């Protein structure tokens, strides 16, 4: 592990996360990244947040249940970090310790974007939770960036009713997007921005190219 920028939390060189707003298209990209990482025969452990363990998946259900009454932002923040603390200890850290790649659909950057910028919570509070309860960050984060209207149109085209967070207003998602892009500007070596507006295969190819560049140290 190496100290790598923001907040002094160590980054792990085999830990890759994928981030983006609603409907950015993470599913196709995850499949392509998994294939690229596993091409040399390495183990690739794919997981997601909130979730990835039985306890964390139950927290996810609570967080996304549209039937829940409006949740205090502080409660939402603590729930995502409770899920993450369990996920890191039960799944992510053991996988990294045995030498696997860990590919995670969302990680702590989502909390800075959604609970920080979206809900208006103090990023210093999130940084404290990251340092004390998580203690680990990805070596590479690929940020799928797409304008809010396009992302929301894609997400609404899927089957099923929108979840609790998907029901937020456009302004919320504009703040989320701006926060992600600000994080990419602040940590350009870790966070690489992928234009997620083109067709899914084009976006996946760009993400794989960014992964290969990072692995070659470029
Ligand atoms: N959350 C999460 C927090 O608030 N704080 C946290 O700390 C964490 C970890 C769940 C929610 O939790 C919040 C953020 C989220 O609101 P999630 O399951 O990742 O996280 O939820 P979503 O981001 O809502 O996942 P989506 O499924 O909406 O987004 P994806 O995975 O980016 O989109 P995907 O791949 O399912 O694609 C959506 C649709 O678009 C089409 C697909 O076919 C699909 O129909 N599509 C494209 N169409 C055209 N061109 C492309 N390039 C396309 N790519 C995909």
PDB file of C-alpha atoms and ligand atoms in Angstrom:
ATOM      1  CA  UNK A   1       0.000   0.000   0.000  1.00  0.00           C
ATOM      2  CA  UNK A   2       1.134   3.555  -0.535  1.00  0.00           C
ATOM      3  CA  UNK A   3      -0.001   6.929   0.732  1.00  0.00           C
ATOM      4  CA  UNK A   4      -1.644   8.480  -2.292  1.00  0.00           C
ATOM      5  CA  UNK A   5      -2.960  11.999  -2.051  1.00  0.00           C
ATOM      6  CA  UNK A   6      -6.175  13.025  -0.342  1.00  0.00           C
ATOM      7  CA  UNK A   7      -6.655  12.609   3.377  1.00  0.00           C
ATOM      8  CA  UNK A   8      -3.526  10.488   3.931  1.00  0.00           C
ATOM      9  CA  UNK A   9      -5.549   7.273   3.589  1.00  0.00           C
ATOM     10  CA  UNK A  10      -3.366   4.614   1.925  1.00  0.00           C
ATOM     11  CA  UNK A  11      -4.228   3.460  -1.592  1.00  0.00           C
ATOM     12  CA  UNK A  12      -3.907  -0.147  -2.667  1.00  0.00           C
ATOM     13  CA  UNK A  13      -2.439  -0.828  -6.115  1.00  0.00           C
ATOM     14  CA  UNK A  14      -4.801  -3.746  -6.811  1.00  0.00           C
ATOM     15  CA  UNK A  15      -7.943  -1.911  -5.774  1.00  0.00           C
ATOM     16  CA  UNK A  16      -9.930  -0.311  -8.615  1.00  0.00           C
ATOM     17  CA  UNK A  17     -13.246   1.506  -8.216  1.00  0.00           C
ATOM     18  CA  UNK A  18     -15.801   2.696 -10.718  1.00  0.00           C
ATOM     19  CA  UNK A  19     -17.818   5.837 -10.053  1.00  0.00           C
ATOM     20  CA  UNK A  20     -20.394   8.023 -11.745  1.00  0.00           C
ATOM     21  CA  UNK A  21     -23.833   9.542 -11.455  1.00  0.00           C
ATOM     22  CA  UNK A  22     -27.088   7.742 -12.178  1.00  0.00           C
ATOM     23  CA  UNK A  23     -27.206   5.876 -15.503  1.00  0.00           C
ATOM     24  CA  UNK A  24     -23.532   6.517 -16.269  1.00  0.00           C
ATOM     25  CA  UNK A  25     -23.329   2.937 -17.569  1.00  0.00           C
ATOM     26  CA  UNK A  26     -21.179   1.159 -14.986  1.00  0.00           C
ATOM     27  CA  UNK A  27     -22.501  -2.325 -15.781  1.00  0.00           C
ATOM     28  CA  UNK A  28     -20.958  -2.765 -19.254  1.00  0.00           C
ATOM     29  CA  UNK A  29     -17.733  -1.094 -18.173  1.00  0.00           C
ATOM     30  CA  UNK A  30     -17.377  -3.382 -15.139  1.00  0.00           C
ATOM     31  CA  UNK A  31     -17.639  -6.430 -17.366  1.00  0.00           C
ATOM     32  CA  UNK A  32     -14.887  -5.107 -19.676  1.00  0.00           C
ATOM     33  CA  UNK A  33     -12.609  -4.142 -16.780  1.00  0.00           C
ATOM     34  CA  UNK A  34     -13.063  -7.527 -15.155  1.00  0.00           C
ATOM     35  CA  UNK A  35     -12.028  -9.255 -18.404  1.00  0.00           C
ATOM     36  CA  UNK A  36      -8.989  -6.984 -18.814  1.00  0.00           C
ATOM     37  CA  UNK A  37      -7.783  -7.491 -15.226  1.00  0.00           C
ATOM     38  CA  UNK A  38      -8.278 -11.255 -15.380  1.00  0.00           C
ATOM     39  CA  UNK A  39      -6.663 -11.717 -18.798  1.00  0.00           C
ATOM     40  CA  UNK A  40      -3.322 -12.690 -17.241  1.00  0.00           C
ATOM     41  CA  UNK A  41      -4.936 -15.319 -15.003  1.00  0.00           C
ATOM     42  CA  UNK A  42      -5.124 -13.159 -11.848  1.00  0.00           C
ATOM     43  CA  UNK A  43      -8.104 -13.513  -9.529  1.00  0.00           C
ATOM     44  CA  UNK A  44     -10.535 -10.592  -9.925  1.00  0.00           C
ATOM     45  CA  UNK A  45     -13.051 -10.039  -7.144  1.00  0.00           C
ATOM     46  CA  UNK A  46     -15.998  -7.879  -8.278  1.00  0.00           C
ATOM     47  CA  UNK A  47     -18.125  -6.257  -5.647  1.00  0.00           C
ATOM     48  CA  UNK A  48     -20.349  -3.221  -5.110  1.00  0.00           C
ATOM     49  CA  UNK A  49     -21.361  -0.511  -2.669  1.00  0.00           C
ATOM     50  CA  UNK A  50     -23.459  -0.100  -0.761  1.00  0.00           C
ATOM     51  CA  UNK A  51     -23.361  -3.868  -0.362  1.00  0.00           C
ATOM     52  CA  UNK A  52     -20.954  -6.722  -0.928  1.00  0.00           C
ATOM     53  CA  UNK A  53     -21.716  -8.620   2.312  1.00  0.00           C
ATOM     54  CA  UNK A  54     -25.020  -9.904   3.756  1.00  0.00           C
ATOM     55  CA  UNK A  55     -25.134  -7.108   6.354  1.00  0.00           C
ATOM     56  CA  UNK A  56     -24.159  -4.410   3.867  1.00  0.00           C
ATOM     57  CA  UNK A  57     -26.724  -5.656   1.322  1.00  0.00           C
ATOM     58  CA  UNK A  58     -29.430  -5.287   3.989  1.00  0.00           C
ATOM     59  CA  UNK A  59     -28.253  -1.738   4.657  1.00  0.00           C
ATOM     60  CA  UNK A  60     -28.416  -1.108   0.889  1.00  0.00           C
ATOM     61  CA  UNK A  61     -32.067  -2.213   0.835  1.00  0.00           C
ATOM     62  CA  UNK A  62     -32.880   0.245   3.618  1.00  0.00           C
ATOM     63  CA  UNK A  63     -30.986   3.070   1.916  1.00  0.00           C
ATOM     64  CA  UNK A  64     -32.632   2.640  -1.478  1.00  0.00           C
ATOM     65  CA  UNK A  65     -36.163   1.703  -0.343  1.00  0.00           C
ATOM     66  CA  UNK A  66     -38.470   4.354  -1.842  1.00  0.00           C
ATOM     67  CA  UNK A  67     -40.961   3.557   0.923  1.00  0.00           C
ATOM     68  CA  UNK A  68     -38.637   4.935   3.609  1.00  0.00           C
ATOM     69  CA  UNK A  69     -39.560   8.305   5.038  1.00  0.00           C
ATOM     70  CA  UNK A  70     -37.079  11.089   4.199  1.00  0.00           C
ATOM     71  CA  UNK A  71     -33.874  10.055   5.906  1.00  0.00           C
ATOM     72  CA  UNK A  72     -31.697  12.438   7.896  1.00  0.00           C
ATOM     73  CA  UNK A  73     -28.535  13.030   5.828  1.00  0.00           C
ATOM     74  CA  UNK A  74     -26.444  12.136   8.876  1.00  0.00           C
ATOM     75  CA  UNK A  75     -28.244   8.785   9.199  1.00  0.00           C
ATOM     76  CA  UNK A  76     -27.706   8.129   5.490  1.00  0.00           C
ATOM     77  CA  UNK A  77     -23.990   8.899   5.832  1.00  0.00           C
ATOM     78  CA  UNK A  78     -23.536   6.624   8.837  1.00  0.00           C
ATOM     79  CA  UNK A  79     -25.421   3.809   7.120  1.00  0.00           C
ATOM     80  CA  UNK A  80     -23.208   3.930   4.007  1.00  0.00           C
ATOM     81  CA  UNK A  81     -20.123   3.919   6.229  1.00  0.00           C
ATOM     82  CA  UNK A  82     -21.467   1.072   8.394  1.00  0.00           C
ATOM     83  CA  UNK A  83     -21.916  -0.951   5.205  1.00  0.00           C
ATOM     84  CA  UNK A  84     -18.444   0.055   3.974  1.00  0.00           C
ATOM     85  CA  UNK A  85     -16.681  -0.793   7.251  1.00  0.00           C
ATOM     86  CA  UNK A  86     -18.170  -4.289   7.130  1.00  0.00           C
ATOM     87  CA  UNK A  87     -17.422  -4.673   3.414  1.00  0.00           C
ATOM     88  CA  UNK A  88     -13.765  -3.709   3.816  1.00  0.00           C
ATOM     89  CA  UNK A  89     -13.150  -6.047   6.729  1.00  0.00           C
ATOM     90  CA  UNK A  90     -15.141  -9.025   5.475  1.00  0.00           C
ATOM     91  CA  UNK A  91     -14.439  -8.929   1.737  1.00  0.00           C
ATOM     92  CA  UNK A  92     -12.108  -6.276   0.329  1.00  0.00           C
ATOM     93  CA  UNK A  93      -9.132  -6.465   2.705  1.00  0.00           C
ATOM     94  CA  UNK A  94      -9.007 -10.302   2.673  1.00  0.00           C
ATOM     95  CA  UNK A  95      -9.148 -10.347  -1.157  1.00  0.00           C
ATOM     96  CA  UNK A  96      -6.325  -7.811  -1.430  1.00  0.00           C
ATOM     97  CA  UNK A  97      -4.311  -9.737   1.169  1.00  0.00           C
ATOM     98  CA  UNK A  98      -4.484 -12.897  -0.932  1.00  0.00           C
ATOM     99  CA  UNK A  99      -3.294 -10.976  -4.007  1.00  0.00           C
ATOM    100  CA  UNK A 100      -6.597 -10.640  -5.896  1.00  0.00           C
ATOM    101  CA  UNK A 101      -7.646  -7.588  -7.845  1.00  0.00           C
ATOM    102  CA  UNK A 102     -10.665  -5.922  -6.284  1.00  0.00           C
ATOM    103  CA  UNK A 103     -13.013  -4.166  -8.686  1.00  0.00           C
ATOM    104  CA  UNK A 104     -15.653  -2.211  -6.806  1.00  0.00           C
ATOM    105  CA  UNK A 105     -18.800  -0.592  -8.226  1.00  0.00           C
ATOM    106  CA  UNK A 106     -18.667   2.647  -6.154  1.00  0.00           C
ATOM    107  CA  UNK A 107     -16.611   3.313  -3.004  1.00  0.00           C
ATOM    108  CA  UNK A 108     -15.929   6.292  -0.722  1.00  0.00           C
ATOM    109  CA  UNK A 109     -15.904   8.842  -3.581  1.00  0.00           C
ATOM    110  CA  UNK A 110     -19.666   8.180  -3.807  1.00  0.00           C
ATOM    111  CA  UNK A 111     -20.076   9.356  -0.214  1.00  0.00           C
ATOM    112  CA  UNK A 112     -18.213  12.609  -0.891  1.00  0.00           C
ATOM    113  CA  UNK A 113     -20.370  13.136  -4.000  1.00  0.00           C
ATOM    114  CA  UNK A 114     -23.809  12.062  -2.736  1.00  0.00           C
ATOM    115  CA  UNK A 115     -23.759  12.680   1.029  1.00  0.00           C
ATOM    116  CA  UNK A 116     -21.206  15.513   0.855  1.00  0.00           C
ATOM    117  CA  UNK A 117     -22.175  17.567  -2.188  1.00  0.00           C
ATOM    118  CA  UNK A 118     -25.657  16.097  -2.730  1.00  0.00           C
ATOM    119  CA  UNK A 119     -26.905  16.256   0.870  1.00  0.00           C
ATOM    120  CA  UNK A 120     -24.675  19.142   1.956  1.00  0.00           C
ATOM    121  CA  UNK A 121     -22.725  17.337   4.694  1.00  0.00           C
ATOM    122  CA  UNK A 122     -19.279  18.605   5.663  1.00  0.00           C
ATOM    123  CA  UNK A 123     -16.546  16.780   3.680  1.00  0.00           C
ATOM    124  CA  UNK A 124     -14.328  16.959   6.777  1.00  0.00           C
ATOM    125  CA  UNK A 125     -16.843  14.717   8.556  1.00  0.00           C
ATOM    126  CA  UNK A 126     -16.649  12.233   5.669  1.00  0.00           C
ATOM    127  CA  UNK A 127     -12.852  12.409   5.667  1.00  0.00           C
ATOM    128  CA  UNK A 128     -12.836  11.482   9.365  1.00  0.00           C
ATOM    129  CA  UNK A 129     -15.051   8.458   8.748  1.00  0.00           C
ATOM    130  CA  UNK A 130     -12.919   7.449   5.771  1.00  0.00           C
ATOM    131  CA  UNK A 131      -9.747   7.635   7.860  1.00  0.00           C
ATOM    132  CA  UNK A 132     -11.074   5.970  11.013  1.00  0.00           C
ATOM    133  CA  UNK A 133     -13.605   3.420   9.707  1.00  0.00           C
ATOM    134  CA  UNK A 134     -12.311   2.543   6.219  1.00  0.00           C
ATOM    135  CA  UNK A 135      -8.567   3.199   6.126  1.00  0.00           C
ATOM    136  CA  UNK A 136      -8.180   2.237   2.493  1.00  0.00           C
ATOM    137  CA  UNK A 137      -8.701   3.814  -0.897  1.00  0.00           C
ATOM    138  CA  UNK A 138      -8.465   2.573  -4.468  1.00  0.00           C
ATOM    139  CA  UNK A 139      -5.235   2.949  -6.413  1.00  0.00           C
ATOM    140  CA  UNK A 140      -7.328   3.768  -9.470  1.00  0.00           C
ATOM    141  CA  UNK A 141     -10.811   5.241  -9.751  1.00  0.00           C
ATOM    142  CA  UNK A 142     -12.487   5.483 -13.126  1.00  0.00           C
ATOM    143  CA  UNK A 143     -15.130   8.186 -13.161  1.00  0.00           C
ATOM    144  CA  UNK A 144     -17.801   7.753 -15.844  1.00  0.00           C
ATOM    145  CA  UNK A 145     -18.939  11.279 -16.564  1.00  0.00           C
ATOM    146  CA  UNK A 146     -22.173  12.033 -18.365  1.00  0.00           C
ATOM    147  CA  UNK A 147     -24.500  15.011 -18.229  1.00  0.00           C
ATOM    148  CA  UNK A 148     -27.332  14.642 -15.754  1.00  0.00           C
ATOM    149  CA  UNK A 149     -30.181  14.700 -18.274  1.00  0.00           C
ATOM    150  CA  UNK A 150     -28.677  11.931 -20.391  1.00  0.00           C
ATOM    151  CA  UNK A 151     -27.808   9.771 -17.365  1.00  0.00           C
ATOM    152  CA  UNK A 152     -31.267  10.135 -15.892  1.00  0.00           C
ATOM    153  CA  UNK A 153     -32.921   9.326 -19.204  1.00  0.00           C
ATOM    154  CA  UNK A 154     -30.886   6.124 -19.400  1.00  0.00           C
ATOM    155  CA  UNK A 155     -31.645   5.138 -15.803  1.00  0.00           C
ATOM    156  CA  UNK A 156     -35.359   5.750 -16.256  1.00  0.00           C
ATOM    157  CA  UNK A 157     -35.335   3.466 -19.310  1.00  0.00           C
ATOM    158  CA  UNK A 158     -34.559   0.461 -17.113  1.00  0.00           C
ATOM    159  CA  UNK A 159     -37.171  -1.867 -15.640  1.00  0.00           C
ATOM    160  CA  UNK A 160     -38.401  -1.121 -12.117  1.00  0.00           C
ATOM    161  CA  UNK A 161     -39.417   1.938 -10.141  1.00  0.00           C
ATOM    162  CA  UNK A 162     -36.768   4.554  -9.267  1.00  0.00           C
ATOM    163  CA  UNK A 163     -35.130   3.973  -5.885  1.00  0.00           C
ATOM    164  CA  UNK A 164     -35.107   6.524  -3.044  1.00  0.00           C
ATOM    165  CA  UNK A 165     -31.990   8.332  -4.273  1.00  0.00           C
ATOM    166  CA  UNK A 166     -32.962   8.223  -7.967  1.00  0.00           C
ATOM    167  CA  UNK A 167     -36.065  10.250  -6.982  1.00  0.00           C
ATOM    168  CA  UNK A 168     -33.941  13.285  -6.092  1.00  0.00           C
ATOM    169  CA  UNK A 169     -34.159  16.442  -8.219  1.00  0.00           C
ATOM    170  CA  UNK A 170     -31.770  17.361 -11.040  1.00  0.00           C
ATOM    171  CA  UNK A 171     -30.048  19.947  -8.802  1.00  0.00           C
ATOM    172  CA  UNK A 172     -28.972  17.173  -6.451  1.00  0.00           C
ATOM    173  CA  UNK A 173     -27.374  15.235  -9.313  1.00  0.00           C
ATOM    174  CA  UNK A 174     -25.710  18.379 -10.699  1.00  0.00           C
ATOM    175  CA  UNK A 175     -23.994  18.807  -7.315  1.00  0.00           C
ATOM    176  CA  UNK A 176     -23.002  15.133  -7.340  1.00  0.00           C
ATOM    177  CA  UNK A 177     -21.470  15.470 -10.804  1.00  0.00           C
ATOM    178  CA  UNK A 178     -19.598  18.680  -9.935  1.00  0.00           C
ATOM    179  CA  UNK A 179     -18.176  17.055  -6.789  1.00  0.00           C
ATOM    180  CA  UNK A 180     -16.926  14.044  -8.720  1.00  0.00           C
ATOM    181  CA  UNK A 181     -15.211  16.267 -11.294  1.00  0.00           C
ATOM    182  CA  UNK A 182     -13.650  18.355  -8.522  1.00  0.00           C
ATOM    183  CA  UNK A 183     -12.255  15.185  -6.944  1.00  0.00           C
ATOM    184  CA  UNK A 184     -10.785  14.163 -10.306  1.00  0.00           C
ATOM    185  CA  UNK A 185      -9.111  17.566 -10.650  1.00  0.00           C
ATOM    186  CA  UNK A 186      -7.721  17.311  -7.104  1.00  0.00           C
ATOM    187  CA  UNK A 187      -6.337  13.774  -7.568  1.00  0.00           C
ATOM    188  CA  UNK A 188      -5.577  13.344 -11.285  1.00  0.00           C
ATOM    189  CA  UNK A 189      -3.233  10.375 -10.761  1.00  0.00           C
ATOM    190  CA  UNK A 190      -5.911   8.332  -9.010  1.00  0.00           C
ATOM    191  CA  UNK A 191      -9.172   9.540 -10.555  1.00  0.00           C
ATOM    192  CA  UNK A 192      -9.377   9.295 -14.343  1.00  0.00           C
ATOM    193  CA  UNK A 193     -12.405  10.749 -16.105  1.00  0.00           C
ATOM    194  CA  UNK A 194     -14.039   8.756 -18.899  1.00  0.00           C
ATOM    195  CA  UNK A 195     -16.526  10.447 -21.214  1.00  0.00           C
ATOM    196  CA  UNK A 196     -19.595   8.246 -20.742  1.00  0.00           C
ATOM    197  CA  UNK A 197     -21.770   9.928 -23.409  1.00  0.00           C
ATOM    198  CA  UNK A 198     -20.840   7.657 -26.368  1.00  0.00           C
ATOM    199  CA  UNK A 199     -22.184   4.149 -26.995  1.00  0.00           C
ATOM    200  CA  UNK A 200     -21.572   1.606 -24.222  1.00  0.00           C
ATOM    201  CA  UNK A 201     -18.860  -0.323 -26.106  1.00  0.00           C
ATOM    202  CA  UNK A 202     -16.952   2.903 -26.819  1.00  0.00           C
ATOM    203  CA  UNK A 203     -17.094   3.887 -23.141  1.00  0.00           C
ATOM    204  CA  UNK A 204     -15.955   0.405 -22.075  1.00  0.00           C
ATOM    205  CA  UNK A 205     -12.993   0.533 -24.484  1.00  0.00           C
ATOM    206  CA  UNK A 206     -11.958   3.954 -23.149  1.00  0.00           C
ATOM    207  CA  UNK A 207     -12.142   2.646 -19.573  1.00  0.00           C
ATOM    208  CA  UNK A 208      -9.981  -0.378 -20.420  1.00  0.00           C
ATOM    209  CA  UNK A 209      -7.452   1.926 -22.161  1.00  0.00           C
ATOM    210  CA  UNK A 210      -7.308   4.133 -19.043  1.00  0.00           C
ATOM    211  CA  UNK A 211      -6.763   1.050 -16.889  1.00  0.00           C
ATOM    212  CA  UNK A 212      -3.899  -0.121 -19.113  1.00  0.00           C
ATOM    213  CA  UNK A 213      -2.316   3.359 -19.061  1.00  0.00           C
ATOM    214  CA  UNK A 214      -2.467   3.343 -15.281  1.00  0.00           C
ATOM    215  CA  UNK A 215      -0.922  -0.126 -15.083  1.00  0.00           C
ATOM    216  CA  UNK A 216       1.931   1.058 -17.309  1.00  0.00           C
ATOM    217  CA  UNK A 217       2.429   4.031 -14.976  1.00  0.00           C
ATOM    218  CA  UNK A 218       1.247   6.636 -17.485  1.00  0.00           C
TER     219      UNK A 218
HETATM  220  N1  LIG B   1     -24.678   5.846  -2.883  1.00  0.00           N
HETATM  221  C1  LIG B   1     -23.754   4.862  -2.984  1.00  0.00           C
HETATM  222  C2  LIG B   1     -24.535   6.883  -1.971  1.00  0.00           C
HETATM  223  O1  LIG B   1     -25.391   7.755  -1.880  1.00  0.00           O
HETATM  224  N2  LIG B   1     -23.410   6.922  -1.181  1.00  0.00           N
HETATM  225  C3  LIG B   1     -22.455   5.956  -1.223  1.00  0.00           C
HETATM  226  O2  LIG B   1     -21.457   6.034  -0.480  1.00  0.00           O
HETATM  227  C4  LIG B   1     -22.637   4.879  -2.159  1.00  0.00           C
HETATM  228  C5  LIG B   1     -21.598   3.797  -2.258  1.00  0.00           C
HETATM  229  C6  LIG B   1     -26.844   2.911  -5.491  1.00  0.00           C
HETATM  230  C7  LIG B   1     -27.080   4.293  -5.019  1.00  0.00           C
HETATM  231  O3  LIG B   1     -26.385   4.496  -3.805  1.00  0.00           O
HETATM  232  C8  LIG B   1     -25.861   5.804  -3.767  1.00  0.00           C
HETATM  233  C9  LIG B   1     -25.607   6.141  -5.204  1.00  0.00           C
HETATM  234  C10 LIG B   1     -26.691   5.417  -5.951  1.00  0.00           C
HETATM  235  O4  LIG B   1     -27.802   6.289  -6.056  1.00  0.00           O
HETATM  236  P1  LIG B   1     -25.887   1.955  -7.701  1.00  0.00           P
HETATM  237  O5  LIG B   1     -26.503   0.636  -7.564  1.00  0.00           O
HETATM  238  O6  LIG B   1     -24.538   2.017  -8.261  1.00  0.00           O
HETATM  239  O7  LIG B   1     -25.775   2.774  -6.320  1.00  0.00           O
HETATM  240  O8  LIG B   1     -26.971   2.787  -8.431  1.00  0.00           O
HETATM  241  P2  LIG B   1     -26.930   3.552  -9.738  1.00  0.00           P
HETATM  242  O9  LIG B   1     -25.820   4.491  -9.951  1.00  0.00           O
HETATM  243  O10 LIG B   1     -28.313   4.107  -9.727  1.00  0.00           O
HETATM  244  O11 LIG B   1     -26.717   2.433 -10.768  1.00  0.00           O
HETATM  245  P3  LIG B   1     -27.267   2.529 -12.152  1.00  0.00           P
HETATM  246  O12 LIG B   1     -27.575   1.111 -12.459  1.00  0.00           O
HETATM  247  O13 LIG B   1     -28.301   3.558 -12.361  1.00  0.00           O
HETATM  248  O14 LIG B   1     -26.101   3.099 -12.967  1.00  0.00           O
HETATM  249  P4  LIG B   1     -25.129   2.423 -13.884  1.00  0.00           P
HETATM  250  O15 LIG B   1     -24.723   1.088 -13.313  1.00  0.00           O
HETATM  251  O16 LIG B   1     -24.071   3.396 -14.125  1.00  0.00           O
HETATM  252  O17 LIG B   1     -25.953   2.230 -15.208  1.00  0.00           O
HETATM  253  P5  LIG B   1     -26.274   0.917 -16.026  1.00  0.00           P
HETATM  254  O18 LIG B   1     -25.027   0.336 -16.517  1.00  0.00           O
HETATM  255  O19 LIG B   1     -27.226   0.071 -15.276  1.00  0.00           O
HETATM  256  O20 LIG B   1     -27.004   1.598 -17.251  1.00  0.00           O
HETATM  257  C11 LIG B   1     -28.270   2.198 -17.080  1.00  0.00           C
HETATM  258  C12 LIG B   1     -29.069   2.081 -18.398  1.00  0.00           C
HETATM  259  O21 LIG B   1     -28.422   2.835 -19.399  1.00  0.00           O
HETATM  260  C13 LIG B   1     -28.059   2.027 -20.511  1.00  0.00           C
HETATM  261  C14 LIG B   1     -28.069   0.604 -20.003  1.00  0.00           C
HETATM  262  O22 LIG B   1     -28.361  -0.307 -21.025  1.00  0.00           O
HETATM  263  C15 LIG B   1     -29.157   0.655 -18.940  1.00  0.00           C
HETATM  264  O23 LIG B   1     -30.412   0.493 -19.526  1.00  0.00           O
HETATM  265  N3  LIG B   1     -26.722   2.456 -20.919  1.00  0.00           N
HETATM  266  C16 LIG B   1     -26.472   3.157 -22.037  1.00  0.00           C
HETATM  267  N4  LIG B   1     -27.263   3.619 -23.024  1.00  0.00           N
HETATM  268  C17 LIG B   1     -26.659   4.321 -24.007  1.00  0.00           C
HETATM  269  N5  LIG B   1     -25.322   4.573 -24.082  1.00  0.00           N
HETATM  270  C18 LIG B   1     -24.489   4.117 -23.109  1.00  0.00           C
HETATM  271  N6  LIG B   1     -23.190   4.369 -23.134  1.00  0.00           N
HETATM  272  C19 LIG B   1     -25.080   3.383 -22.024  1.00  0.00           C
HETATM  273  N7  LIG B   1     -24.551   2.820 -20.924  1.00  0.00           N
HETATM  274  C20 LIG B   1     -25.584   2.263 -20.259  1.00  0.00           C
END
